[in-house]
Amino acid sequence: MIKVSLNGYGTIGKRVANAIILQPDMELVGIAKTSPNYEALVAQKLGYRIFVPENSVKSFEESGIKIAGTIEDMIKESDIVVDTTPNGVGAKYKETYQKFSKKAIFQGGEKANVAEVSFSALCNYDEAINKQYIRVVSCNTTALLRTICTINSVSKIEKVRATIVRRAADPKEVKKGPINSLVADPVSVPSHHAKDVNTVLKDLDIVSMAVIAPTTLMHVHLLNITLKTAVSREDVISKILETPRLVLVRGKSEITSTAEIIEVARDLGKLRNDIPEVVIFEDSIYTKGNELFLMYAVHQESIVVPENIDAIRASMNLASKNESIRITNATLNIKG
Ligand code: NAD
């Protein structure tokens, strides 16, 4: 059993912690929190061992939340750390992981050079095998890469033009906006998403543009892909159906929005309403000669969770790409 710890128990961290517990080849050492807030209280109720920075020991003791030790204690007990701290904080922790010679998985909010490889399970699992430091790309980039690598296996891609409608905040965030505007963010073109895709697919011709919309549920991407040869809509659909972590919203379901997708997750009793798959609108798939158009929704809070689990297996060389994806999907109830 590989000992994994989770540093930064927030939106992504709480989901990855839960996913680690469900893996047959992993054991959760504990989670790290900095403040004794409601998330720490819930973590205690869930039975997690909680580790804190030296200077937070007193505040946790005063709050009555039992701690198992300091973050350094947690790192020392681990074979590998999943770092889901806020943007830029992970890079600071890298020194500590290095000090104790521990492997680490970083998130997309870190600069690409924090790790030896940026990671997408479907695109470049093998490049990450045995790597000391791996960076799982952001939610938007994970969705772009899963889709692009899948389409590229139907017909070689010449170029990708992507428009990204980003959710303004996660549901738990109370201080973010906008609430009455669509904001070009970034206003400059290309947006950073294209550059992030290029950290994995170095030679791909991709340009992306992004706006922020006043919603918390999901992102939506509008893709225009030019292929080297003409493809049929049916070929694209059958490839999507046979690819793990991509699902189709069939036209007859009458679902046309992120609100309805999340409602389905609620009705199915999915934990936290999570949908880690890329949710592609079947009726948006349109081909014209060498061009392919499609739209899909991305659940930002959960899409990177299976990739974090696969990144742990790649780093520890626990399984092949297909085997890891199979185990992760089966344990997390994700389309295989
Ligand atoms: P978050 O703010 O929800 O969670 C971060 C957690 O880290 C919080 O619990 C915070 O208390 C804790 N923390 C802060 N400073 C710390 C420190 N010094 N030591 C230990 N813990 C500390 O953030 P998030 O949304 O989960 O984002 C985490 C990472 O995942 C970022 O790199 C982000 O870019 C990336 N990411 C986020 C999303 C998303 O939609 N939320 C999607 C994909 C990737």
CSV table of C-alpha atoms and ligand atoms in Angstrom, one decimal:
chain,number,residue,atom,x,y,z
A,1,MET,CA,0.0,0.0,0.0
A,2,ILE,CA,1.3,3.4,-1.0
A,3,LYS,CA,1.1,6.0,1.7
A,4,VAL,CA,-0.4,9.2,0.3
A,5,SER,CA,-1.0,12.5,2.2
A,6,LEU,CA,-3.1,15.5,1.1
A,7,ASN,CA,-1.8,19.0,1.7
A,8,GLY,CA,-4.5,21.7,1.3
A,9,TYR,CA,-7.9,20.4,2.1
A,10,GLY,CA,-10.1,22.6,-0.1
A,11,THR,CA,-12.3,22.2,-3.1
A,12,ILE,CA,-9.9,19.8,-4.9
A,13,GLY,CA,-8.2,18.4,-1.8
A,14,LYS,CA,-11.3,17.1,-0.1
A,15,ARG,CA,-12.3,15.2,-3.3
A,16,VAL,CA,-8.8,13.8,-3.9
A,17,ALA,CA,-8.7,12.7,-0.2
A,18,ASN,CA,-12.0,10.8,-0.6
A,19,ALA,CA,-10.7,9.2,-3.9
A,20,ILE,CA,-7.5,8.0,-2.3
A,21,ILE,CA,-9.4,6.2,0.4
A,22,LEU,CA,-11.3,4.3,-2.3
A,23,GLN,CA,-8.1,3.0,-4.0
A,24,PRO,CA,-7.1,-0.6,-3.4
A,25,ASP,CA,-3.4,0.2,-3.6
A,26,MET,CA,-3.3,3.5,-1.6
A,27,GLU,CA,-3.7,4.5,2.0
A,28,LEU,CA,-4.5,8.1,3.2
A,29,VAL,CA,-2.0,9.2,5.8
A,30,GLY,CA,-4.0,12.3,6.6
A,31,ILE,CA,-4.9,15.8,5.4
A,32,ALA,CA,-3.4,19.2,6.2
A,33,LYS,CA,-5.4,22.2,7.1
A,34,THR,CA,-4.2,25.7,8.2
A,35,SER,CA,-7.2,27.0,10.0
A,36,PRO,CA,-9.8,25.3,12.2
A,37,ASN,CA,-12.7,26.2,10.1
A,38,TYR,CA,-15.8,24.3,9.0
A,39,GLU,CA,-13.9,22.2,6.5
A,40,ALA,CA,-11.5,21.1,9.3
A,41,LEU,CA,-14.5,20.2,11.5
A,42,VAL,CA,-16.1,18.1,8.8
A,43,ALA,CA,-12.7,16.4,8.1
A,44,GLN,CA,-12.6,15.4,11.8
A,45,LYS,CA,-16.2,14.1,11.6
A,46,LEU,CA,-15.1,12.0,8.5
A,47,GLY,CA,-12.4,10.5,10.6
A,48,TYR,CA,-9.4,11.9,8.8
A,49,ARG,CA,-6.1,12.5,10.7
A,50,ILE,CA,-5.5,16.2,10.6
A,51,PHE,CA,-2.0,17.8,10.4
A,52,VAL,CA,-1.4,21.5,10.8
A,53,PRO,CA,1.5,24.0,10.4
A,54,GLU,CA,3.5,24.6,13.6
A,55,ASN,CA,2.0,28.0,14.1
A,56,SER,CA,-1.6,26.7,13.9
A,57,VAL,CA,-1.3,24.0,16.6
A,58,LYS,CA,-2.5,26.4,19.3
A,59,SER,CA,-5.6,27.6,17.3
A,60,PHE,CA,-6.6,24.0,16.6
A,61,GLU,CA,-6.2,23.0,20.2
A,62,GLU,CA,-8.3,26.0,21.3
A,63,SER,CA,-11.0,25.0,18.8
A,64,GLY,CA,-11.2,21.5,20.1
A,65,ILE,CA,-10.2,19.9,16.8
A,66,LYS,CA,-7.8,17.0,17.5
A,67,ILE,CA,-4.6,17.0,15.5
A,68,ALA,CA,-2.3,14.2,14.6
A,69,GLY,CA,0.8,16.3,14.2
A,70,THR,CA,2.4,19.0,12.1
A,71,ILE,CA,2.5,19.1,8.3
A,72,GLU,CA,6.1,18.0,8.4
A,73,ASP,CA,5.2,15.0,10.4
A,74,MET,CA,2.6,14.1,7.8
A,75,ILE,CA,5.1,14.5,4.9
A,76,LYS,CA,7.6,12.3,6.7
A,77,GLU,CA,5.0,9.5,7.1
A,78,SER,CA,4.2,9.6,3.3
A,79,ASP,CA,5.6,8.0,0.2
A,80,ILE,CA,4.0,10.8,-1.9
A,81,VAL,CA,2.1,14.1,-1.2
A,82,VAL,CA,-0.8,15.4,-3.3
A,83,ASP,CA,-0.5,19.2,-3.0
A,84,THR,CA,-3.8,20.9,-3.5
A,85,THR,CA,-2.9,24.2,-1.7
A,86,PRO,CA,-3.9,27.5,-3.4
A,87,ASN,CA,-2.1,28.8,-6.6
A,88,GLY,CA,1.6,29.4,-5.9
A,89,VAL,CA,1.6,27.9,-2.4
A,90,GLY,CA,2.5,24.4,-3.7
A,91,ALA,CA,5.8,25.8,-5.2
A,92,LYS,CA,6.8,27.0,-1.7
A,93,TYR,CA,6.1,23.6,-0.2
A,94,LYS,CA,8.3,21.9,-2.9
A,95,GLU,CA,11.3,22.8,-0.7
A,96,THR,CA,9.9,20.7,2.1
A,97,TYR,CA,9.0,17.8,-0.1
A,98,GLN,CA,12.6,18.0,-1.4
A,99,LYS,CA,14.0,18.2,2.1
A,100,PHE,CA,12.4,14.8,3.0
A,101,SER,CA,13.0,13.3,-0.5
A,102,LYS,CA,9.2,12.8,-1.1
A,103,LYS,CA,7.4,12.7,-4.4
A,104,ALA,CA,4.7,15.2,-5.0
A,105,ILE,CA,1.7,15.8,-7.3
A,106,PHE,CA,1.0,19.5,-7.9
A,107,GLN,CA,-2.1,21.2,-9.4
A,108,GLY,CA,-2.7,23.4,-12.4
A,109,GLY,CA,-2.5,26.7,-10.4
A,110,GLU,CA,1.2,26.2,-10.1
A,111,LYS,CA,3.6,27.2,-12.9
A,112,ALA,CA,4.5,24.3,-15.2
A,113,ASN,CA,8.1,24.4,-14.1
A,114,VAL,CA,7.2,23.3,-10.6
A,115,ALA,CA,7.3,19.7,-11.9
A,116,GLU,CA,9.2,17.6,-14.4
A,117,VAL,CA,6.0,16.9,-16.4
A,118,SER,CA,2.5,18.3,-16.8
A,119,PHE,CA,0.0,15.5,-16.8
A,120,SER,CA,-3.1,14.3,-18.6
A,121,ALA,CA,-3.8,10.6,-18.1
A,122,LEU,CA,-5.2,10.0,-21.6
A,123,CYS,CA,-2.5,12.0,-23.4
A,124,ASN,CA,0.9,11.4,-21.6
A,125,TYR,CA,0.6,8.9,-18.7
A,126,ASP,CA,3.8,7.1,-19.8
A,127,GLU,CA,5.9,10.3,-19.6
A,128,ALA,CA,5.1,10.6,-15.9
A,129,ILE,CA,6.2,7.2,-14.9
A,130,ASN,CA,8.7,7.3,-12.0
A,131,LYS,CA,8.7,11.1,-12.0
A,132,GLN,CA,9.4,12.8,-8.7
A,133,TYR,CA,7.2,15.8,-9.4
A,134,ILE,CA,4.1,15.8,-11.6
A,135,ARG,CA,1.7,18.7,-12.2
A,136,VAL,CA,-1.9,17.8,-13.0
A,137,VAL,CA,-3.1,20.5,-15.4
A,138,SER,CA,-6.1,22.8,-14.6
A,139,CYS,CA,-9.7,21.8,-15.0
A,140,ASN,CA,-10.1,23.6,-18.3
A,141,THR,CA,-6.8,22.1,-19.6
A,142,THR,CA,-7.7,18.6,-18.5
A,143,ALA,CA,-11.0,18.8,-20.4
A,144,LEU,CA,-9.3,20.3,-23.5
A,145,LEU,CA,-6.6,17.6,-23.4
A,146,ARG,CA,-9.0,14.6,-22.9
A,147,THR,CA,-11.0,15.8,-25.9
A,148,ILE,CA,-8.1,16.8,-28.2
A,149,CYS,CA,-6.2,13.5,-27.6
A,150,THR,CA,-9.4,11.5,-28.3
A,151,ILE,CA,-10.2,13.4,-31.5
A,152,ASN,CA,-6.6,13.1,-32.7
A,153,SER,CA,-7.0,9.3,-32.7
A,154,VAL,CA,-10.0,9.6,-35.1
A,155,SER,CA,-8.0,11.9,-37.5
A,156,LYS,CA,-4.8,13.9,-37.0
A,157,ILE,CA,-5.5,17.4,-35.8
A,158,GLU,CA,-4.1,20.4,-37.8
A,159,LYS,CA,-5.3,23.1,-35.4
A,160,VAL,CA,-7.6,23.8,-32.5
A,161,ARG,CA,-9.5,27.1,-31.8
A,162,ALA,CA,-11.2,27.1,-28.4
A,163,THR,CA,-13.6,29.5,-26.7
A,164,ILE,CA,-13.9,29.0,-23.0
A,165,VAL,CA,-16.8,30.2,-20.9
A,166,ARG,CA,-15.5,30.0,-17.3
A,167,ARG,CA,-17.5,29.7,-14.1
A,168,ALA,CA,-16.9,32.8,-12.0
A,169,ALA,CA,-16.4,31.0,-8.7
A,170,ASP,CA,-16.8,27.6,-7.0
A,171,PRO,CA,-20.2,27.2,-5.2
A,172,LYS,CA,-18.5,27.6,-1.8
A,173,GLU,CA,-16.8,30.9,-2.6
A,174,VAL,CA,-18.7,33.9,-1.2
A,175,LYS,CA,-16.4,36.8,-2.2
A,176,LYS,CA,-15.9,36.3,-6.0
A,177,GLY,CA,-17.7,37.8,-8.9
A,178,PRO,CA,-18.9,39.0,-11.4
A,179,ILE,CA,-22.6,38.8,-10.6
A,180,ASN,CA,-23.9,40.9,-13.5
A,181,SER,CA,-21.4,40.8,-16.3
A,182,LEU,CA,-19.5,38.7,-18.8
A,183,VAL,CA,-15.9,39.6,-18.4
A,184,ALA,CA,-13.2,38.9,-21.1
A,185,ASP,CA,-10.6,37.2,-18.8
A,186,PRO,CA,-8.0,37.4,-19.9
A,187,VAL,CA,-8.9,40.1,-22.5
A,188,SER,CA,-5.7,39.3,-24.4
A,189,VAL,CA,-5.7,36.5,-27.0
A,190,PRO,CA,-4.6,33.7,-26.7
A,191,SER,CA,-5.7,33.0,-23.2
A,192,HIS,CA,-3.3,31.0,-21.0
A,193,HIS,CA,-5.3,27.8,-21.6
A,194,ALA,CA,-3.7,27.3,-25.0
A,195,LYS,CA,-0.2,27.7,-23.5
A,196,ASP,CA,-1.2,25.2,-20.8
A,197,VAL,CA,-2.3,22.6,-23.4
A,198,ASN,CA,1.1,23.1,-25.0
A,199,THR,CA,2.8,22.0,-21.8
A,200,VAL,CA,1.6,18.5,-22.7
A,201,LEU,CA,1.1,18.6,-26.5
A,202,LYS,CA,4.1,20.7,-27.3
A,203,ASP,CA,3.6,21.0,-31.1
A,204,LEU,CA,-0.2,21.5,-31.3
A,205,ASP,CA,-1.4,24.7,-33.0
A,206,ILE,CA,-4.0,25.9,-30.6
A,207,VAL,CA,-5.5,29.4,-29.9
A,208,SER,CA,-7.9,29.9,-27.0
A,209,MET,CA,-10.1,32.8,-25.8
A,210,ALA,CA,-11.9,33.0,-22.5
A,211,VAL,CA,-14.8,34.9,-20.8
A,212,ILE,CA,-15.9,34.6,-17.2
A,213,ALA,CA,-19.7,34.2,-16.7
A,214,PRO,CA,-21.7,34.7,-13.5
A,215,THR,CA,-22.2,31.0,-12.7
A,216,THR,CA,-20.7,28.6,-10.2
A,217,LEU,CA,-21.7,25.2,-11.7
A,218,MET,CA,-19.5,24.4,-14.6
A,219,HIS,CA,-17.4,25.8,-17.5
A,220,VAL,CA,-18.5,25.4,-21.1
A,221,HIS,CA,-16.0,25.0,-24.0
A,222,LEU,CA,-16.8,25.7,-27.7
A,223,LEU,CA,-14.3,24.0,-29.9
A,224,ASN,CA,-13.5,24.3,-33.6
A,225,ILE,CA,-11.0,21.7,-34.7
A,226,THR,CA,-9.4,21.5,-38.1
A,227,LEU,CA,-8.4,17.9,-39.1
A,228,LYS,CA,-5.9,16.7,-41.7
A,229,THR,CA,-8.7,14.6,-43.3
A,230,ALA,CA,-12.5,14.8,-43.3
A,231,VAL,CA,-14.3,12.9,-40.6
A,232,SER,CA,-17.9,11.9,-40.2
A,233,ARG,CA,-20.0,12.9,-37.2
A,234,GLU,CA,-20.8,9.2,-36.6
A,235,ASP,CA,-17.0,8.4,-36.3
A,236,VAL,CA,-16.6,11.2,-33.7
A,237,ILE,CA,-19.6,10.0,-31.7
A,238,SER,CA,-18.5,6.4,-31.7
A,239,LYS,CA,-15.0,7.3,-30.6
A,240,ILE,CA,-16.4,9.4,-27.7
A,241,LEU,CA,-18.7,6.5,-26.6
A,242,GLU,CA,-15.7,4.2,-26.4
A,243,THR,CA,-13.4,6.6,-24.6
A,244,PRO,CA,-13.2,6.7,-20.8
A,245,ARG,CA,-14.0,10.0,-19.0
A,246,LEU,CA,-16.0,11.4,-21.9
A,247,VAL,CA,-19.8,11.2,-21.8
A,248,LEU,CA,-22.4,12.3,-24.3
A,249,VAL,CA,-25.6,14.2,-23.4
A,250,ARG,CA,-28.0,12.7,-25.9
A,251,GLY,CA,-30.3,15.1,-27.8
A,252,LYS,CA,-33.4,13.2,-26.7
A,253,SER,CA,-32.6,14.0,-23.0
A,254,GLU,CA,-33.5,17.6,-23.8
A,255,ILE,CA,-30.6,18.8,-21.6
A,256,THR,CA,-29.0,22.0,-23.0
A,257,SER,CA,-27.6,23.6,-19.9
A,258,THR,CA,-25.1,23.1,-17.0
A,259,ALA,CA,-27.9,23.5,-14.5
A,260,GLU,CA,-29.7,20.4,-15.9
A,261,ILE,CA,-26.4,18.4,-16.0
A,262,ILE,CA,-25.9,19.1,-12.3
A,263,GLU,CA,-29.5,18.3,-11.6
A,264,VAL,CA,-28.9,14.8,-13.1
A,265,ALA,CA,-25.9,14.4,-10.8
A,266,ARG,CA,-28.1,15.3,-7.8
A,267,ASP,CA,-30.8,13.0,-8.9
A,268,LEU,CA,-28.3,10.1,-9.2
A,269,GLY,CA,-27.1,10.9,-5.7
A,270,LYS,CA,-23.5,11.5,-6.9
A,271,LEU,CA,-21.2,12.5,-4.0
A,272,ARG,CA,-21.1,16.4,-3.9
A,273,ASN,CA,-22.9,16.4,-7.3
A,274,ASP,CA,-19.6,15.6,-8.9
A,275,ILE,CA,-19.3,14.7,-12.6
A,276,PRO,CA,-15.6,14.1,-13.4
A,277,GLU,CA,-16.3,13.2,-17.0
A,278,VAL,CA,-16.2,15.8,-19.8
A,279,VAL,CA,-19.9,16.2,-20.7
A,280,ILE,CA,-20.3,16.6,-24.5
A,281,PHE,CA,-23.5,17.8,-26.1
A,282,GLU,CA,-24.2,15.3,-28.8
A,283,ASP,CA,-26.3,17.7,-30.9
A,284,SER,CA,-23.4,20.2,-30.9
A,285,ILE,CA,-21.1,17.7,-32.8
A,286,TYR,CA,-21.0,19.0,-36.4
A,287,THR,CA,-18.6,18.3,-39.2
A,288,LYS,CA,-18.0,20.3,-42.4
A,289,GLY,CA,-15.2,18.8,-44.5
A,290,ASN,CA,-12.1,18.8,-42.4
A,291,GLU,CA,-13.7,20.9,-39.7
A,292,LEU,CA,-15.2,19.6,-36.4
A,293,PHE,CA,-17.3,21.7,-34.0
A,294,LEU,CA,-18.5,20.7,-30.6
A,295,MET,CA,-19.5,22.0,-27.2
A,296,TYR,CA,-19.1,20.4,-23.8
A,297,ALA,CA,-19.4,21.2,-20.1
A,298,VAL,CA,-16.7,20.8,-17.4
A,299,HIS,CA,-17.3,20.3,-13.7
A,300,GLN,CA,-14.4,22.3,-12.4
A,301,GLU,CA,-14.5,20.9,-8.9
A,302,SER,CA,-14.1,17.3,-9.8
A,303,ILE,CA,-12.6,16.8,-13.3
A,304,VAL,CA,-9.0,16.7,-12.1
A,305,VAL,CA,-9.7,14.1,-9.3
A,306,PRO,CA,-9.2,10.9,-11.4
A,307,GLU,CA,-6.1,12.5,-13.0
A,308,ASN,CA,-4.6,13.1,-9.6
A,309,ILE,CA,-5.1,9.4,-8.7
A,310,ASP,CA,-3.5,8.3,-12.0
A,311,ALA,CA,-0.6,10.7,-11.5
A,312,ILE,CA,0.1,9.0,-8.1
A,313,ARG,CA,0.2,5.6,-9.9
A,314,ALA,CA,2.4,6.9,-12.6
A,315,SER,CA,4.9,8.5,-10.2
A,316,MET,CA,5.1,5.4,-8.1
A,317,ASN,CA,5.1,3.1,-11.2
A,318,LEU,CA,2.2,1.1,-9.7
A,319,ALA,CA,0.3,0.4,-13.0
A,320,SER,CA,0.2,0.8,-16.7
A,321,LYS,CA,-1.9,3.7,-18.2
A,322,ASN,CA,-4.9,1.5,-19.1
A,323,GLU,CA,-4.8,-0.4,-15.8
A,324,SER,CA,-4.6,2.8,-13.7
A,325,ILE,CA,-7.4,4.5,-15.6
A,326,ARG,CA,-9.5,1.3,-15.3
A,327,ILE,CA,-9.0,1.0,-11.5
A,328,THR,CA,-9.6,4.8,-10.9
A,329,ASN,CA,-12.8,4.8,-13.0
A,330,ALA,CA,-14.1,1.6,-11.4
A,331,THR,CA,-13.5,2.9,-7.8
A,332,LEU,CA,-14.8,6.4,-8.5
A,333,ASN,CA,-17.8,5.2,-10.5
A,334,ILE,CA,-16.6,7.1,-13.6
A,335,LYS,CA,-17.4,6.1,-17.2
A,336,GLY,CA,-14.7,3.6,-18.3
B,1,NAD,P1,-9.1,26.0,-2.2
B,1,NAD,O1,-8.9,27.4,-1.7
B,1,NAD,O2,-10.5,25.5,-2.2
B,1,NAD,O3,-8.3,25.0,-1.2
B,1,NAD,C1,-7.0,25.2,-0.8
B,1,NAD,C2,-6.8,24.7,0.6
B,1,NAD,O4,-5.5,24.8,1.0
B,1,NAD,C3,-7.7,25.4,1.6
B,1,NAD,O5,-8.3,24.5,2.4
B,1,NAD,C4,-6.7,26.2,2.4
B,1,NAD,O6,-7.1,26.4,3.8
B,1,NAD,C5,-5.5,25.3,2.3
B,1,NAD,N1,-4.2,26.1,2.5
B,1,NAD,C6,-4.0,27.4,2.2
B,1,NAD,N2,-2.7,27.7,2.5
B,1,NAD,C7,-2.1,26.5,3.0
B,1,NAD,C8,-0.8,26.2,3.5
B,1,NAD,N3,0.1,27.1,3.6
B,1,NAD,N4,-0.6,24.9,3.9
B,1,NAD,C9,-1.6,24.0,3.8
B,1,NAD,N5,-2.8,24.2,3.4
B,1,NAD,C10,-3.1,25.5,3.0
B,1,NAD,O7,-8.4,25.8,-3.6
B,1,NAD,P2,-8.8,24.8,-4.8
B,1,NAD,O8,-9.8,25.4,-5.6
B,1,NAD,O9,-9.0,23.4,-4.2
B,1,NAD,O10,-7.4,24.9,-5.6
B,1,NAD,C11,-6.3,24.1,-5.3
B,1,NAD,C12,-5.4,24.0,-6.5
B,1,NAD,O11,-6.2,23.2,-7.5
B,1,NAD,C13,-5.0,25.2,-7.2
B,1,NAD,O12,-3.7,25.0,-7.8
B,1,NAD,C14,-6.1,25.4,-8.3
B,1,NAD,O13,-5.6,26.2,-9.4
B,1,NAD,C15,-6.3,24.0,-8.7
B,1,NAD,N6,-7.6,23.7,-9.3
B,1,NAD,C16,-8.7,24.2,-8.8
B,1,NAD,C17,-9.9,24.0,-9.5
B,1,NAD,C18,-11.2,24.6,-9.0
B,1,NAD,O14,-12.1,24.8,-9.9
B,1,NAD,N7,-11.4,24.9,-7.8
B,1,NAD,C19,-10.0,23.1,-10.6
B,1,NAD,C20,-8.8,22.5,-11.0
B,1,NAD,C21,-7.6,22.8,-10.4
